[in-house]
Amino acid sequence: LLSELETKVTNSDDIHLEQLNQEIEVLKRVINDNKVELEQVIKKLSTTESKP
């Protein structure tokens, strides 16, 4: 699977490569945003559970 993707990337032109890079950056941003939000939820849950 990775070699197939690598072949597609090496055979694609710069425009496609740039588009892929932009999509990857968007995904990274979304993942980081979700990570921060999840950490906040976990903190709230842990404080809620620790209260009697």
Short mmCIF file of C-alpha atoms in Angstrom, two decimals:
data_model
loop_
_atom_site.label_atom_id
_atom_site.label_comp_id
_atom_site.label_asym_id
_atom_site.label_seq_id
_atom_site.Cartn_x
_atom_site.Cartn_y
_atom_site.Cartn_z
CA LEU A 1 0.00 0.00 0.00
CA LEU A 2 2.76 2.44 0.92
CA SER A 3 4.79 1.62 -2.17
CA GLU A 4 1.69 2.16 -4.31
CA LEU A 5 1.16 5.54 -2.68
CA GLU A 6 4.82 6.39 -3.13
CA THR A 7 4.59 5.51 -6.82
CA LYS A 8 1.55 7.72 -7.24
CA VAL A 9 3.30 10.59 -5.49
CA THR A 10 6.50 10.27 -7.52
CA ASN A 11 4.54 10.02 -10.76
CA SER A 12 2.22 12.89 -10.00
CA ASP A 13 2.98 16.45 -10.92
CA ASP A 14 3.70 19.31 -8.54
CA ILE A 15 0.11 20.57 -8.54
CA HIS A 16 -1.18 17.28 -7.19
CA LEU A 17 1.65 17.12 -4.72
CA GLU A 18 0.89 20.60 -3.45
CA GLN A 19 -2.79 19.72 -3.10
CA LEU A 20 -1.90 16.59 -1.14
CA ASN A 21 0.38 18.58 1.13
CA GLN A 22 -2.38 21.08 1.80
CA GLU A 23 -4.84 18.30 2.61
CA ILE A 24 -2.32 16.71 4.95
CA GLU A 25 -1.82 20.02 6.74
CA VAL A 26 -5.58 20.41 7.16
CA LEU A 27 -5.79 16.89 8.60
CA LYS A 28 -2.95 17.62 11.01
CA ARG A 29 -4.69 20.78 12.18
CA VAL A 30 -7.99 18.96 12.68
CA ILE A 31 -6.26 16.18 14.61
CA ASN A 32 -4.46 18.67 16.84
CA ASP A 33 -7.66 20.61 17.49
CA ASN A 34 -9.47 17.40 18.40
CA LYS A 35 -6.58 16.35 20.62
CA VAL A 36 -6.77 19.59 22.60
CA GLU A 37 -10.53 19.28 22.92
CA LEU A 38 -10.26 15.65 24.03
CA GLU A 39 -7.67 16.57 26.66
CA GLN A 40 -10.03 19.20 28.06
CA VAL A 41 -12.89 16.71 28.21
CA ILE A 42 -10.66 14.18 29.97
CA LYS A 43 -9.60 16.79 32.54
CA LYS A 44 -13.23 17.72 33.23
CA LEU A 45 -14.19 14.07 33.57
CA SER A 46 -11.32 13.33 35.92
CA THR A 47 -12.19 16.26 38.18
CA THR A 48 -15.84 15.25 38.13
CA GLU A 49 -15.05 11.65 39.08
CA SER A 50 -12.73 12.63 41.90
CA LYS A 51 -15.42 14.64 43.68
CA PRO A 52 -17.47 12.56 46.16
#
